[in-house]
XYZ file of C-alpha atoms in Angstrom:
495
model
C 0.541 -21.381 -51.646
C -1.334 -20.731 -54.664
C 0.418 -23.689 -56.330
C -1.647 -25.625 -53.344
C -4.930 -25.090 -54.741
C -6.050 -27.660 -57.075
C -9.335 -28.896 -58.581
C -10.808 -31.464 -56.909
C -14.081 -32.606 -55.859
C -14.207 -32.781 -51.523
C -17.258 -31.151 -50.614
C -15.677 -27.605 -50.145
C -18.516 -24.787 -49.689
C -17.571 -23.076 -52.518
C -17.116 -25.600 -55.111
C -14.278 -26.988 -56.158
C -10.466 -25.663 -55.230
C -8.751 -27.327 -52.337
C -6.025 -26.062 -49.749
C -3.674 -28.796 -49.654
C -6.566 -31.473 -50.299
C -9.197 -29.332 -47.327
C -11.499 -27.132 -48.348
C -10.723 -23.863 -49.683
C -12.790 -22.086 -46.942
C -9.619 -23.193 -44.684
C -6.795 -20.804 -46.564
C -9.149 -17.873 -45.513
C -9.214 -19.188 -41.826
C -5.563 -19.963 -42.076
C -4.848 -16.714 -43.234
C -6.702 -15.161 -40.466
C -5.408 -16.949 -37.752
C -1.748 -16.537 -39.067
C -2.350 -12.660 -39.179
C -3.874 -12.052 -36.048
C -1.600 -14.379 -34.228
C 1.035 -12.066 -36.087
C -0.493 -9.316 -34.228
C -0.705 -10.864 -31.159
C 2.168 -12.116 -30.657
C 4.244 -9.377 -31.898
C 2.624 -7.192 -29.246
C 2.979 -9.742 -26.534
C 7.069 -9.549 -27.336
C 7.530 -5.888 -26.949
C 4.608 -5.556 -24.164
C 7.150 -6.097 -20.751
C 9.866 -4.783 -22.722
C 7.939 -1.608 -23.171
C 6.519 -1.490 -19.643
C 10.386 -1.629 -18.179
C 11.814 0.847 -21.045
C 12.853 4.023 -19.751
C 11.755 5.019 -23.100
C 8.672 3.638 -22.633
C 6.403 3.449 -19.704
C 9.293 3.056 -17.396
C 7.604 0.694 -14.707
C 9.337 -1.682 -12.242
C 9.567 -5.595 -13.365
C 7.069 -6.703 -10.498
C 4.358 -4.409 -12.076
C 5.190 -4.910 -15.304
C 5.128 -8.758 -14.833
C 1.644 -8.271 -13.367
C 0.470 -6.089 -16.401
C 1.364 -9.105 -18.880
C 0.104 -11.746 -16.686
C -3.148 -9.732 -16.343
C -3.752 -9.541 -19.939
C -2.926 -12.892 -21.012
C -5.053 -14.327 -18.290
C -7.879 -11.830 -19.787
C -7.370 -13.000 -23.049
C -8.109 -16.714 -21.967
C -10.860 -15.746 -19.514
C -12.626 -13.939 -22.519
C -12.710 -16.804 -25.024
C -15.808 -18.783 -23.112
C -17.736 -15.106 -23.086
C -16.629 -15.110 -26.691
C -17.996 -18.929 -27.592
C -21.129 -17.574 -26.381
C -21.615 -14.458 -28.384
C -21.139 -16.712 -31.348
C -23.545 -19.446 -30.116
C -26.152 -16.904 -29.082
C -25.628 -13.366 -30.255
C -23.922 -12.936 -33.726
C -22.589 -16.089 -34.920
C -18.649 -17.269 -35.623
C -18.373 -15.618 -38.954
C -19.789 -12.321 -37.763
C -18.364 -12.550 -34.400
C -14.589 -13.094 -35.935
C -14.992 -10.135 -38.093
C -16.189 -7.787 -35.379
C -13.479 -9.554 -33.294
C -10.892 -8.673 -35.831
C -12.037 -4.527 -35.901
C -11.513 -5.151 -32.258
C -8.247 -6.103 -32.058
C -7.100 -3.538 -35.058
C -8.361 -0.627 -33.617
C -6.817 -1.909 -30.046
C -3.669 -2.108 -31.782
C -3.759 1.526 -33.090
C -4.427 2.582 -29.810
C -1.181 1.100 -28.162
C 0.344 3.072 -31.263
C -0.485 6.097 -29.674
C 1.789 7.576 -27.612
C -0.093 8.123 -24.179
C 0.078 5.947 -21.364
C -3.890 6.430 -20.566
C -4.695 5.204 -24.183
C -2.216 2.469 -24.114
C -3.972 0.674 -21.065
C -7.199 1.047 -23.484
C -5.765 -0.673 -26.051
C -4.934 -3.815 -24.339
C -8.223 -3.862 -22.889
C -9.205 -3.733 -27.018
C -7.063 -6.201 -27.932
C -7.837 -8.743 -25.173
C -11.343 -8.377 -25.846
C -11.138 -8.983 -29.496
C -9.162 -11.626 -28.960
C -11.261 -13.323 -26.888
C -14.303 -13.098 -29.368
C -11.867 -14.278 -32.062
C -10.286 -17.633 -30.368
C -12.744 -19.881 -29.659
C -15.450 -18.660 -32.780
C -12.722 -19.498 -35.876
C -12.052 -22.467 -34.094
C -15.444 -23.351 -34.408
C -15.805 -22.418 -38.316
C -12.787 -24.696 -38.848
C -14.783 -27.496 -37.712
C -18.023 -26.171 -40.002
C -15.454 -26.984 -43.054
C -15.503 -30.844 -42.441
C -18.701 -33.160 -42.985
C -19.098 -33.904 -39.023
C -16.486 -35.199 -36.885
C -15.616 -38.668 -38.878
C -14.390 -36.866 -42.048
C -11.188 -38.028 -42.216
C -9.730 -34.912 -43.208
C -10.710 -33.192 -40.147
C -7.349 -33.809 -37.843
C -5.499 -32.950 -40.728
C -7.160 -29.510 -41.164
C -6.692 -28.844 -37.702
C -2.987 -29.214 -37.850
C -2.938 -26.910 -40.804
C -4.552 -24.474 -39.575
C -2.701 -24.745 -36.236
C 0.345 -24.104 -38.520
C -0.743 -21.090 -39.143
C -0.625 -19.912 -35.374
C 2.872 -21.143 -35.376
C 4.081 -19.336 -38.634
C 2.767 -15.807 -37.348
C 4.169 -16.319 -33.846
C 7.286 -16.982 -35.343
C 7.704 -14.504 -37.646
C 5.980 -11.205 -35.351
C 8.871 -10.585 -32.830
C 11.425 -11.120 -35.648
C 9.246 -8.033 -37.878
C 7.551 -6.340 -35.239
C 10.021 -6.612 -32.426
C 12.866 -5.489 -34.284
C 10.730 -2.308 -35.783
C 9.422 -1.587 -31.875
C 12.931 -1.863 -30.227
C 15.172 -0.688 -32.995
C 12.983 2.450 -34.738
C 10.352 3.269 -32.436
C 7.860 1.229 -29.766
C 5.068 2.826 -31.636
C 5.877 2.106 -34.742
C 5.871 -1.738 -33.621
C 2.307 -1.622 -31.675
C 1.093 0.242 -35.441
C 2.987 -2.890 -37.133
C 0.489 -5.222 -35.304
C -2.396 -3.205 -36.514
C -1.483 -3.483 -40.182
C -0.909 -7.280 -39.226
C -4.610 -7.367 -38.006
C -5.845 -5.377 -40.843
C -4.645 -7.456 -43.888
C -5.733 -10.597 -41.839
C -9.361 -8.904 -41.322
C -9.364 -7.886 -45.277
C -8.364 -11.576 -46.520
C -10.657 -12.760 -44.118
C -13.903 -10.653 -45.461
C -12.840 -11.299 -49.147
C -12.883 -15.029 -48.511
C -16.266 -15.446 -46.479
C -17.634 -16.935 -49.513
C -15.317 -20.166 -49.136
C -16.698 -20.635 -45.772
C -19.660 -23.126 -44.946
C -22.982 -21.714 -44.679
C -23.365 -22.646 -40.839
C -20.634 -20.301 -39.862
C -23.313 -17.215 -39.984
C -25.893 -19.621 -38.457
C -26.334 -18.572 -34.744
C -26.876 -21.787 -33.302
C -29.281 -20.983 -29.912
C -30.052 -17.297 -30.626
C -31.334 -15.538 -27.322
C -34.712 -14.753 -27.153
C -36.184 -11.561 -26.157
C -36.828 -12.104 -22.774
C -33.376 -13.417 -22.430
C -31.683 -10.776 -24.382
C -33.876 -7.930 -22.005
C -32.211 -9.862 -18.878
C -28.908 -10.061 -20.034
C -28.589 -6.115 -20.927
C -29.896 -5.424 -17.763
C -27.786 -7.669 -15.595
C -24.618 -5.729 -17.793
C -25.981 -2.587 -17.479
C -26.421 -2.877 -13.307
C -22.914 -4.306 -13.170
C -21.414 -1.367 -15.671
C -22.626 1.037 -13.320
C -21.301 -0.692 -10.032
C -18.048 -0.024 -11.521
C -18.328 2.869 -12.873
C -19.799 3.988 -9.071
C -16.976 2.188 -7.448
C -14.178 3.750 -9.882
C -15.582 6.700 -9.316
C -14.883 6.721 -5.683
C -11.855 5.378 -6.110
C -10.440 8.450 -8.161
C -12.464 10.905 -6.428
C -10.593 9.979 -2.893
C -7.390 9.938 -4.593
C -7.036 5.965 -3.449
C -6.347 4.951 -7.156
C -3.425 3.008 -8.063
C -3.096 0.505 -11.145
C -3.814 -2.493 -8.784
C -7.210 -0.973 -8.439
C -7.504 -2.414 -11.924
C -5.138 -5.602 -11.556
C -6.052 -7.061 -8.854
C -9.933 -7.809 -9.248
C -9.142 -8.773 -12.939
C -6.355 -11.458 -11.029
C -9.042 -12.722 -8.507
C -11.871 -12.973 -11.099
C -9.520 -14.875 -13.015
C -8.719 -17.330 -10.411
C -12.199 -17.511 -9.067
C -14.164 -17.649 -12.159
C -12.526 -21.292 -13.511
C -13.197 -22.377 -9.752
C -16.621 -21.355 -10.105
C -17.161 -22.532 -13.483
C -15.642 -26.305 -12.416
C -17.841 -26.291 -9.055
C -21.313 -25.783 -11.289
C -20.540 -28.712 -13.555
C -19.686 -30.876 -10.844
C -22.903 -29.986 -8.907
C -25.094 -30.082 -12.242
C -27.170 -33.301 -11.170
C -28.169 -34.122 -14.799
C -24.966 -35.379 -14.984
C -24.424 -39.431 -14.809
C -22.022 -40.798 -12.076
C -19.957 -41.745 -15.048
C -20.099 -38.272 -16.351
C -19.555 -36.980 -12.233
C -16.593 -39.254 -11.963
C -14.899 -38.069 -15.541
C -15.548 -34.528 -14.002
C -13.619 -35.148 -11.241
C -10.773 -36.587 -13.140
C -10.612 -33.808 -15.074
C -10.100 -31.591 -12.290
C -6.539 -33.005 -11.953
C -5.757 -32.053 -14.887
C -6.850 -28.783 -14.673
C -4.936 -27.795 -11.532
C -1.923 -29.536 -13.546
C -2.022 -27.669 -16.577
C -2.726 -24.255 -14.477
C 0.338 -24.748 -12.842
C 2.433 -25.885 -16.053
C 0.962 -22.511 -17.706
C 1.810 -20.404 -14.809
C 5.531 -21.381 -15.549
C 4.961 -21.689 -19.224
C 3.916 -17.802 -19.920
C 6.607 -16.493 -17.874
C 8.537 -16.866 -21.039
C 7.135 -13.808 -22.088
C 7.555 -12.047 -18.899
C 9.912 -12.871 -16.503
C 12.445 -14.380 -19.009
C 11.703 -11.739 -21.163
C 12.768 -8.587 -18.854
C 15.955 -11.207 -17.710
C 16.967 -11.319 -20.934
C 16.402 -7.550 -21.422
C 19.064 -6.813 -18.700
C 21.198 -9.795 -19.223
C 21.498 -11.704 -21.640
C 24.407 -11.369 -24.224
C 22.335 -10.576 -27.374
C 25.509 -10.599 -29.937
C 26.000 -14.024 -31.922
C 29.408 -14.047 -33.902
C 29.352 -10.655 -33.697
C 25.878 -9.926 -34.947
C 23.234 -8.128 -32.603
C 19.756 -9.047 -32.607
C 17.014 -7.198 -30.745
C 15.550 -9.287 -27.251
C 12.564 -9.577 -28.563
C 13.728 -12.139 -31.192
C 13.758 -15.005 -28.070
C 10.176 -14.666 -28.392
C 10.421 -16.524 -31.974
C 12.225 -19.584 -30.488
C 9.031 -21.648 -28.689
C 7.234 -21.261 -32.444
C 9.862 -22.581 -34.438
C 10.843 -25.174 -31.963
C 7.053 -26.133 -32.439
C 7.235 -26.643 -35.935
C 10.208 -28.448 -35.993
C 9.853 -30.629 -33.139
C 5.650 -31.538 -32.836
C 6.316 -33.549 -35.903
C 9.078 -36.139 -34.329
C 7.017 -35.884 -31.264
C 4.107 -37.485 -33.186
C 5.861 -40.191 -34.684
C 7.165 -40.863 -31.239
C 3.989 -41.406 -29.979
C 3.106 -43.348 -32.514
C 5.836 -45.709 -33.076
C 5.300 -46.253 -29.174
C 1.518 -46.899 -29.791
C 2.553 -49.376 -32.131
C 4.575 -51.494 -29.506
C 1.948 -50.585 -26.991
C 3.899 -48.726 -24.827
C 2.637 -45.270 -25.775
C 2.527 -43.466 -21.920
C -0.755 -42.661 -20.655
C -2.205 -39.749 -20.692
C -1.833 -38.909 -16.720
C 1.885 -40.054 -17.496
C 1.927 -37.347 -20.227
C 1.054 -34.664 -17.810
C 3.200 -35.209 -15.203
C 6.163 -35.665 -17.925
C 4.965 -31.872 -19.296
C 4.765 -30.638 -15.255
C 8.284 -32.057 -14.827
C 9.742 -30.619 -17.476
C 8.503 -27.275 -17.154
C 9.419 -27.621 -13.420
C 13.102 -28.546 -14.899
C 13.290 -25.694 -17.606
C 13.180 -23.266 -14.495
C 16.159 -25.342 -12.708
C 18.174 -24.710 -15.424
C 16.666 -20.641 -15.281
C 18.647 -20.646 -11.864
C 22.040 -21.406 -13.845
C 22.240 -18.164 -15.854
C 20.025 -16.190 -12.967
C 22.972 -17.431 -10.513
C 25.655 -16.326 -12.993
C 24.594 -13.156 -14.244
C 25.327 -11.010 -11.419
C 25.533 -7.301 -12.892
C 26.611 -8.916 -15.839
C 25.614 -10.862 -19.221
C 24.929 -14.621 -20.050
C 25.080 -16.545 -23.043
C 21.926 -16.584 -25.199
C 21.775 -20.229 -25.329
C 20.906 -20.791 -21.939
C 17.522 -18.861 -22.919
C 17.397 -21.137 -25.974
C 17.785 -23.886 -23.477
C 15.208 -23.443 -21.421
C 12.669 -22.431 -24.509
C 13.923 -25.972 -25.803
C 12.934 -27.762 -21.973
C 9.720 -26.111 -21.778
C 8.673 -26.531 -25.429
C 9.127 -30.378 -25.113
C 6.870 -30.034 -21.797
C 4.347 -28.389 -24.003
C 4.302 -30.834 -26.757
C 3.843 -33.622 -24.190
C 0.906 -31.838 -21.992
C -0.833 -29.405 -24.492
C -2.343 -31.339 -26.838
C -2.928 -34.071 -24.689
C -5.092 -31.798 -22.940
C -7.004 -30.496 -25.729
C -7.828 -33.788 -26.693
C -8.721 -35.185 -23.393
C -10.595 -32.435 -22.819
C -13.189 -33.354 -25.676
C -13.017 -37.154 -24.345
C -14.107 -36.248 -20.984
C -16.157 -33.590 -21.512
C -20.166 -34.486 -20.485
C -22.532 -34.279 -23.136
C -24.383 -31.035 -21.613
C -20.737 -29.391 -21.652
C -19.670 -30.917 -25.019
C -18.764 -27.044 -26.527
C -18.312 -25.210 -22.864
C -15.265 -27.662 -22.028
C -13.001 -26.423 -24.262
C -13.809 -22.926 -22.832
C -12.765 -24.606 -19.455
C -9.716 -25.629 -20.897
C -8.758 -22.008 -21.648
C -9.349 -21.482 -18.404
C -6.428 -23.435 -17.059
C -4.190 -20.265 -18.591
C -6.363 -18.069 -16.805
C -5.707 -19.778 -13.562
C -2.322 -20.097 -13.783
C -1.123 -16.334 -15.178
C -3.672 -14.929 -12.555
C -1.573 -16.484 -9.711
C 2.040 -15.378 -11.789
C 0.050 -11.648 -11.505
C -1.108 -11.862 -8.159
C 2.496 -13.209 -6.740
C 4.103 -10.125 -8.614
C 1.340 -7.862 -7.471
C 2.245 -9.325 -3.509
C 5.792 -7.669 -4.369
C 7.443 -11.402 -4.478
C 10.402 -11.064 -7.019
C 9.736 -13.654 -9.665
C 13.255 -12.892 -11.200
C 14.942 -13.673 -7.914
C 16.104 -17.117 -7.616
C 14.248 -17.892 -4.245
C 10.968 -17.936 -6.302
C 12.290 -19.631 -9.406
C 13.516 -22.299 -7.501
C 10.320 -22.904 -5.459
C 8.338 -22.248 -8.530
C 10.390 -24.807 -10.086
C 9.913 -27.301 -7.012
C 6.541 -26.579 -7.028
C 5.991 -28.016 -11.059
C 7.722 -31.202 -10.186
C 6.161 -32.066 -7.201
C 2.719 -31.569 -9.345
C 4.158 -33.892 -11.651
C 5.546 -36.456 -9.360
C 1.849 -36.296 -7.668
C 0.260 -36.745 -10.703
C 2.041 -39.429 -11.682
C 1.842 -40.841 -8.084
C -1.775 -40.985 -8.086
C -2.348 -42.097 -11.986
C -4.577 -45.578 -10.885
C -6.982 -43.200 -8.983
C -7.000 -40.471 -12.180
C -7.095 -43.146 -14.557
C -10.306 -45.151 -12.581
C -12.022 -41.560 -12.479
C -11.227 -41.321 -16.104
C -13.676 -44.973 -17.072
C -13.459 -45.861 -20.481
C -11.516 -42.726 -21.446
C -7.559 -43.744 -22.363
């Protein structure tokens, strides 16, 4: 990596050195995100397995899936207030540094073998990840001379490679240590990864743009006082409520999980409704918001199924997947490395395919790509039905899991990058920054639904629910495709 640094005048904040032809600060953010994702995905690969393991918390599969879904939902829910903190309170650079410290502390708490502290650790990691997610991406943008800088898209591509490198390595290292040595050593290793990321971020901040330290729109004294009062009131309400619940002996884990899942479902609806009701928006902007709701709902259905690759499918694999290939055994958590390695292998191919089709004037529209992504994630669960049915009380080939992840990854490449792009294109001028947070809320909504279904006692590893979700996704994809002309009309000049 050091060999990629060359002397060149590119307008990098720190002067002459570049990182693969990009500002030197990209190396700092690349490494920070890689190590943060290493800690995040490593812990996530262990989480559902630890929750159901006899040597872990020993929970039933339904509760484990619900906890996992609440956790992922909360991470993406907090991305929007995380961006708000960067814009109004600390600035992106300070927010990212504080977030890294919170995440590291969270993983250290997970390493403590006490169930009560374990849940506090999950909360810390979720809060830290939410704070970091929006702000580190903002700082990547600060490295370039505005949206028209020709290096900007390439810079984000390099940055996202860091995400997938961290996500690929994490289950192989943290998963192996957690499953084969000690669960809490694995969680502790995630803390070490975040500590390395935080240390190199602090050492490399001199290479970042000066804009990263600026609070774009700081709270004035009146706003800060009002915010503190509201926060204290809601905190007091929560403390009193849970004190009563605990005091009366009626407390269960659902008293925490269900409210969080309902918040994850209600907040996205409220945010979209607030934007849609804004009278300051022009008729064209209103139309685009109406069109965007189609994409949002489609994305929520997609992520509802896709994110079960780390929970429902992981728990299935733990019980029923043969983890021996050519006489060599591997930990179940390694399945979580399949998606990132496929992303790295298939993303360039997908980009070339879209470019080749565009040159011939045959590239599918955004609406068609979304419908295809939904259909593929539905098909992946139809494929899942085959090993589910065949397993019974025995084991099935690990290649079934690889095939399912392959289909889901192709669907992700069809829907996710397009969703990010269309979000920036269809966002009203007034909500330019906030709409990216709205896109993340689609993940929140999807995972909240999964958690609610699991909490309701439905067996998400049963053939009935897997088949129902598969049918739902395919029908949703077909509906988006059937109404593509209407959606295109609402999109206006966005293509």
